[in-house]
Coordinates of C-alpha atoms in Angstrom, one line a residue:
M114 CA -11.9 124.8 126.5
R115 CA -10.2 127.7 128.3
S116 CA -7.8 125.3 130.0
N117 CA -6.9 123.6 126.7
A118 CA -6.3 127.0 125.1
R119 CA -4.1 128.1 128.0
A120 CA -2.1 124.9 127.8
L121 CA -1.7 125.3 124.1
A122 CA -0.4 128.9 124.6
I123 CA 2.1 127.8 127.2
A124 CA 3.3 125.0 124.9
S125 CA 3.7 127.5 122.0
L126 CA 5.8 129.8 124.2
A127 CA 8.0 127.0 125.3
L128 CA 8.5 125.9 121.7
A129 CA 9.4 129.4 120.7
A130 CA 11.9 129.7 123.5
C131 CA 13.5 126.4 122.6
S132 CA 13.6 127.4 119.0
A133 CA 15.4 130.7 119.8
E134 CA 18.9 130.5 118.3
K135 CA 21.8 130.4 120.7
P136 CA 25.1 132.0 119.6
P137 CA 27.3 129.4 118.0
T138 CA 30.4 128.2 119.8
Y139 CA 33.7 127.0 118.1
Q140 CA 36.1 124.5 119.4
G141 CA 39.7 125.3 120.2
Y142 CA 42.5 124.9 122.7
V143 CA 44.9 127.0 124.7
E144 CA 48.5 127.4 123.5
G145 CA 51.5 129.0 125.2
E146 CA 54.5 130.7 123.7
Y147 CA 57.3 129.5 126.0
V148 CA 60.4 131.6 126.8
H149 CA 63.6 129.6 127.1
V150 CA 66.0 131.5 129.4
A151 CA 69.7 131.0 128.8
A152 CA 73.0 132.6 129.7
S153 CA 75.2 134.2 127.0
V154 CA 78.3 132.5 128.4
G155 CA 78.9 128.9 129.5
G156 CA 79.8 127.6 133.0
R157 CA 78.9 125.2 135.7
L158 CA 75.5 125.7 137.2
E159 CA 76.2 126.9 140.8
R160 CA 72.7 127.7 142.0
L161 CA 69.2 127.1 140.6
L162 CA 67.0 129.7 142.3
V163 CA 63.6 128.6 141.0
Q164 CA 61.6 125.4 140.7
R165 CA 58.9 124.0 138.4
G166 CA 55.4 125.4 139.0
Q167 CA 56.7 128.5 140.7
T168 CA 55.2 131.9 139.7
I169 CA 57.8 134.6 139.8
Q170 CA 57.9 138.4 139.2
A171 CA 60.0 140.4 136.8
Q172 CA 63.7 140.7 137.9
A173 CA 63.5 137.6 140.1
P174 CA 66.9 135.7 140.0
L175 CA 66.6 132.4 138.1
F176 CA 70.0 130.8 138.2
R177 CA 73.7 131.5 138.7
L178 CA 76.8 130.0 137.0
E179 CA 80.2 129.8 138.6
A180 CA 82.2 133.0 137.9
E181 CA 85.7 132.7 139.5
Q182 CA 87.5 133.2 136.2
E183 CA 85.3 136.2 135.2
S184 CA 85.7 137.8 138.6
A185 CA 89.5 137.6 138.3
A186 CA 89.4 139.0 134.7
K187 CA 87.3 141.9 135.9
Q188 CA 89.7 142.7 138.7
Q189 CA 92.6 142.6 136.3
A190 CA 90.8 144.8 133.8
D191 CA 89.9 147.4 136.5
E192 CA 93.5 147.6 137.7
Q193 CA 94.8 148.1 134.2
L194 CA 92.3 150.9 133.7
K195 CA 93.4 152.6 136.9
A196 CA 97.0 152.4 135.8
S197 CA 96.3 153.9 132.4
Q198 CA 94.3 156.7 133.9
A199 CA 97.1 157.5 136.4
Q200 CA 99.7 157.6 133.6
L201 CA 97.5 159.9 131.6
A202 CA 97.1 162.3 134.6
D203 CA 100.8 162.2 135.1
L204 CA 101.4 163.2 131.5
R205 CA 99.0 166.1 131.8
I206 CA 100.6 167.7 134.9
G207 CA 104.3 167.5 134.0
K208 CA 106.9 166.4 136.6
R209 CA 106.3 166.3 140.3
T210 CA 107.4 169.0 142.7
A211 CA 110.2 166.8 144.1
E212 CA 111.6 166.3 140.6
L213 CA 111.5 170.0 139.9
D214 CA 113.4 170.7 143.2
V215 CA 116.2 168.4 142.0
V216 CA 116.6 170.3 138.8
K217 CA 116.5 173.6 140.6
A218 CA 119.3 172.5 142.9
Q219 CA 121.4 171.3 140.0
L220 CA 120.8 174.7 138.3
A221 CA 121.9 176.6 141.4
Q222 CA 125.0 174.5 141.6
A223 CA 125.8 175.1 138.0
R224 CA 125.4 178.9 138.4
A225 CA 127.7 178.9 141.4
A226 CA 130.3 177.0 139.3
E227 CA 129.8 179.5 136.4
E228 CA 130.5 182.5 138.8
Q229 CA 133.6 180.8 140.1
A230 CA 134.8 180.2 136.6
A231 CA 134.1 183.8 135.7
D232 CA 136.2 185.0 138.7
Q233 CA 139.0 182.8 137.6
V234 CA 139.0 184.2 134.1
K235 CA 139.3 187.7 135.5
R236 CA 142.2 186.8 137.7
D237 CA 144.0 185.0 134.8
E238 CA 143.5 188.0 132.5
A239 CA 145.1 190.3 135.0
Q240 CA 148.0 187.9 135.5
F241 CA 148.4 187.5 131.7
E242 CA 148.6 191.3 131.2
V243 CA 151.6 191.6 133.6
G244 CA 153.2 188.4 132.2
G245 CA 152.5 186.3 135.3
I246 CA 150.9 183.4 133.3
A247 CA 151.2 181.8 129.9
R248 CA 148.6 182.3 127.2
A249 CA 147.5 178.7 127.3
Q250 CA 146.5 179.0 131.0
L251 CA 144.2 181.9 130.1
D252 CA 142.6 180.0 127.3
D253 CA 141.9 177.1 129.6
S254 CA 140.2 179.4 132.1
R255 CA 138.0 180.9 129.3
A256 CA 137.1 177.4 128.0
N257 CA 136.1 176.3 131.5
L258 CA 133.8 179.4 131.8
A259 CA 132.2 178.5 128.5
I260 CA 131.5 174.9 129.7
K261 CA 130.0 176.2 133.0
A262 CA 127.8 178.7 131.2
A263 CA 126.5 175.9 128.8
R264 CA 125.7 173.7 131.8
V265 CA 123.7 176.6 133.3
R266 CA 121.7 177.0 130.0
E267 CA 121.1 173.2 129.8
L268 CA 119.7 173.0 133.3
A269 CA 117.6 176.1 132.9
G270 CA 116.1 174.5 129.8
Q271 CA 115.4 171.3 131.6
L272 CA 113.6 173.2 134.4
E273 CA 111.4 174.9 131.9
V274 CA 110.6 171.7 130.1
S275 CA 109.8 169.9 133.4
R276 CA 107.1 172.4 134.1
L277 CA 105.3 171.6 130.9
P278 CA 102.9 168.7 130.3
A279 CA 103.7 165.9 127.9
R280 CA 103.4 166.5 124.1
N281 CA 100.0 166.4 122.6
D282 CA 100.9 163.3 120.6
Q283 CA 101.9 161.4 123.8
I284 CA 98.7 162.5 125.5
R285 CA 96.5 161.4 122.6
A286 CA 98.3 158.0 122.6
Q287 CA 97.6 157.6 126.3
D288 CA 94.0 158.7 125.8
A289 CA 93.7 155.8 123.4
Q290 CA 95.2 153.4 125.9
V291 CA 92.7 154.6 128.6
A292 CA 89.8 154.0 126.1
A293 CA 91.0 150.5 125.3
A294 CA 91.4 149.7 129.0
R295 CA 87.9 151.0 129.7
A296 CA 86.5 148.8 126.9
V297 CA 88.2 145.7 128.3
S298 CA 86.8 146.6 131.7
S299 CA 83.3 146.9 130.3
Q300 CA 83.6 143.6 128.5
S301 CA 84.8 141.8 131.6
N302 CA 82.1 143.3 133.6
W303 CA 79.5 142.2 131.1
R304 CA 80.8 138.6 131.1
L305 CA 80.6 138.6 134.9
E306 CA 77.0 139.9 134.8
Q307 CA 76.0 137.1 132.4
K308 CA 76.8 134.6 135.0
Q309 CA 73.7 135.5 137.0
V310 CA 70.4 135.6 135.0
A311 CA 67.1 137.1 136.2
A312 CA 63.6 137.1 134.7
T313 CA 62.9 139.9 132.3
Q314 CA 59.1 139.5 132.9
P315 CA 56.8 137.8 135.3
G316 CA 55.5 134.3 134.6
L317 CA 55.2 130.6 135.4
V318 CA 58.3 128.4 135.6
V319 CA 57.2 125.5 133.5
D320 CA 60.4 123.5 133.7
T321 CA 64.1 123.6 134.7
L322 CA 66.4 121.8 132.3
Y323 CA 69.7 121.5 134.3
R324 CA 70.6 120.4 137.8
E325 CA 73.1 122.2 140.1
G326 CA 76.7 121.1 139.3
E327 CA 76.1 120.4 135.6
W328 CA 77.9 122.2 132.9
V329 CA 75.7 124.6 130.9
P330 CA 77.0 125.5 127.4
A331 CA 76.6 129.1 126.3
G332 CA 73.1 129.8 125.0
S333 CA 71.6 126.6 126.3
P334 CA 68.3 127.2 128.1
V335 CA 68.2 126.5 131.8
V336 CA 64.7 127.7 132.7
R337 CA 61.5 127.3 130.6
M338 CA 58.9 130.0 131.4
L339 CA 55.4 131.0 130.3
P340 CA 54.6 134.7 130.8
P341 CA 50.9 135.4 131.1
T342 CA 51.1 137.7 128.0
N343 CA 52.2 134.7 125.9
V344 CA 49.0 132.7 126.5
K345 CA 46.6 132.5 123.6
V346 CA 43.6 130.6 122.4
R347 CA 43.3 128.9 119.0
F348 CA 39.9 128.1 117.7
F349 CA 38.6 127.2 114.2
V350 CA 35.7 128.7 112.3
P351 CA 34.1 128.1 108.9
Q352 CA 34.8 130.3 106.0
A353 CA 31.5 132.3 106.3
V354 CA 32.4 133.3 109.9
A355 CA 36.1 133.9 109.1
G356 CA 35.3 136.5 106.5
A357 CA 33.5 138.6 109.1
L358 CA 36.2 138.4 111.8
K359 CA 38.8 141.2 112.2
P360 CA 41.7 141.6 114.6
G361 CA 40.6 143.4 117.7
G362 CA 37.2 141.7 117.8
K363 CA 36.0 140.4 121.2
V364 CA 35.3 136.8 122.0
T365 CA 34.3 134.8 125.1
V366 CA 36.2 131.7 126.1
H367 CA 34.5 128.9 128.0
C368 CA 36.5 126.2 129.7
D369 CA 35.9 123.3 132.1
G370 CA 36.9 124.3 135.6
C371 CA 36.8 128.0 134.9
E372 CA 34.6 129.8 137.5
T373 CA 33.7 132.5 134.9
N374 CA 34.2 132.9 131.2
V375 CA 37.4 134.5 130.0
P376 CA 37.2 137.5 127.7
A377 CA 39.8 137.6 124.9
V378 CA 40.6 139.7 121.8
V379 CA 41.2 138.4 118.3
S380 CA 44.8 138.9 117.3
Y381 CA 45.2 136.8 114.2
I382 CA 43.1 135.2 111.4
A383 CA 44.7 132.6 109.1
S384 CA 44.7 133.5 105.4
E385 CA 44.4 129.9 104.2
P386 CA 41.9 127.1 105.3
E387 CA 42.8 123.7 106.7
Y388 CA 41.0 120.6 107.6
T389 CA 39.9 120.2 111.1
P390 CA 43.0 119.5 113.2
P391 CA 43.1 116.2 115.1
V392 CA 43.1 118.0 118.5
I393 CA 39.4 119.0 117.9
Y394 CA 38.5 116.3 115.4
S395 CA 34.9 114.9 115.5
N396 CA 32.7 113.0 113.1
E397 CA 30.7 116.2 112.4
T398 CA 33.7 118.2 111.3
R399 CA 36.0 115.6 109.8
A400 CA 35.5 116.7 106.2
K401 CA 35.2 120.5 106.8
L402 CA 37.7 123.2 105.9
V403 CA 38.1 125.7 108.7
F404 CA 40.2 128.8 109.4
M405 CA 42.4 129.1 112.4
V406 CA 41.8 132.1 114.6
E407 CA 44.0 133.3 117.5
A408 CA 42.7 135.3 120.4
R409 CA 44.6 136.6 123.4
P410 CA 43.3 137.2 126.9
S411 CA 44.6 139.9 129.2
P412 CA 47.6 139.0 131.3
E413 CA 45.4 138.7 134.4
N414 CA 43.0 136.3 132.6
G415 CA 45.8 134.5 130.9
Q416 CA 46.9 133.1 134.2
R417 CA 43.6 131.2 134.5
L418 CA 44.3 129.2 131.3
R419 CA 46.7 126.3 130.8
P420 CA 48.3 125.2 127.5
G421 CA 46.6 122.2 125.9
Q422 CA 43.3 122.9 127.7
P423 CA 40.3 122.5 125.4
V424 CA 37.9 125.5 125.2
A425 CA 34.8 126.6 123.4
V426 CA 34.7 130.2 122.0
T427 CA 31.7 132.4 121.5
L428 CA 31.9 135.5 119.2
Q429 CA 30.6 138.7 120.6

């Protein structure tokens, strides 16, 4: 009797253990949000610096387009900017020392000629008083002195002006020319930089869409990438479960081939139901309306999943 009672107790415990409810799992799959990397300008693909299946880090170079024309345009724009800046500096400082020396020498020569003409006037006035010369000759001497004096005043004014910078209007106009040349230089530099494209974030190179030597139109993707932050899990739950889910909730992802389960966080819950999608279709769920839920693993765990991979998700 005692042995029968003991066997009955063991059987009851086993039955209770088997009847304990396991947390439900929901079918789903892994999806990736791919990044298509392209250049803003077109050109011939000179070098492809990555290959399919390669995992790269941020700022790693991806590809380079030929850039001979852009390099020449940048050099031309840089030289034009230097010329405009030099002209602006010249307007601000006035004439050079050598040019001032020329004007000073001309002024000294004019003053010497003025003194000579003044001495001639004095001699002619003395001769006119004693009747040695005619009135017309004295008038010619005085007129010559007036011309020499005017020449002195002209060169003195030129010397004063030569020491001054250019007028404000001229300087402002040249300032605008420098700004325009700087903008052209920046634009040409930007176009040259667009010829070499690097990754903005780490990830897996899923595919390369051009071969070296081919022409790549502007904006046409050359490399297709999958950053680990762009990996997500989509699974489907009934309405009763969807009503209790909230963004930020934690789930556990089970997949074949994964050494351990992958934790994830709910990021999106569909607002409208749908019939079970074909990717997880089964006879048991063919007529059921379900809600699509998205969950995202951490970037480290996202590298363990592959798009299209079927998974089972358990709510925590």
